[in-house]
Structure formats: C-alpha cells, structure tokens
Phi, psi and omega in degrees: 000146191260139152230201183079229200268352180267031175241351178270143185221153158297179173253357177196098171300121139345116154292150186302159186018074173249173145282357182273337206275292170321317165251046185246322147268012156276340171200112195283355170314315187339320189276299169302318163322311188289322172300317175314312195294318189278350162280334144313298196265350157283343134303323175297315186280326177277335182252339174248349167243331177212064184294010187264324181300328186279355193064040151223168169250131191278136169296181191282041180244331173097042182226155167224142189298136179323310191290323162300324177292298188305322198275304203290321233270005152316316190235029159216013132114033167232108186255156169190173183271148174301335187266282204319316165284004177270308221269012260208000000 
C-alpha cells in the first residue's frame, strides 16, 4: 500500500464533463474545500459519535492518539494527512 502524500486521495472525483468538474477547474480550491467538509464531518461522526465503529478508543478525556486515528480511519478506506487534519 502507498503512503505518504501520494496516496491521499479524494474518495470520489467528479466525472469528467460534470458541473462539479467544471467547476473545480475554474476553481481550484474547491476540491480541496469539498475534501475539508468531508474530512471534517467524518471526524466529527468518528470521534463524537461512533468511535468504536472504525475500532479505536477514547481516553476517559475523550481523546485518541492521532497516529491511531490515521491508521483505523486508513483501514477502513478514508486516508487523509497531518497537514489535512491541521487545516481541518
């Protein structure tokens, strides 16, 4: 399995001649926004509502180590970065 940055991926591109496609090349942030809202809200369900579905556990603070986080949410088909989750 590849890692590092060539390995981040969307979980899903726009088909070629969508309106998502078009405008994601009129503006390229876009993709990267839309990957934030989805890196986001797939933290949000996994660490406040079902961290067990992904197989990790919170201390009684309600915290998990990063590197634990990255790896289930990694082996269960959503990878994302230390910079993604920084900007996040």
């Amino acid at each position: 399995m590849a890692t590092g940055p060539d390995a981040l991926r969307p979980l899903r591109s726009p088909p070629p001649n969508s309106d998502a496609a078009e405008h994601a090349t009129r503006h390229p942030g876009a993709l990267d926004s839309q990957r934030s809202v989805r890196l986001s809200k797939y933290l949000a369900k996994h660490l406040r509502h079902a961290p067990e579905r992904i197989g990790i556990t919170l201390d009684a603070q309600g915290w998990a180590p990063v590197d634990a986080l990255m790896t289930a949410a990694a082996q269960h088909g959503f990878r994302f970065s230390r910079a993604e989750l920084a900007r996040c």
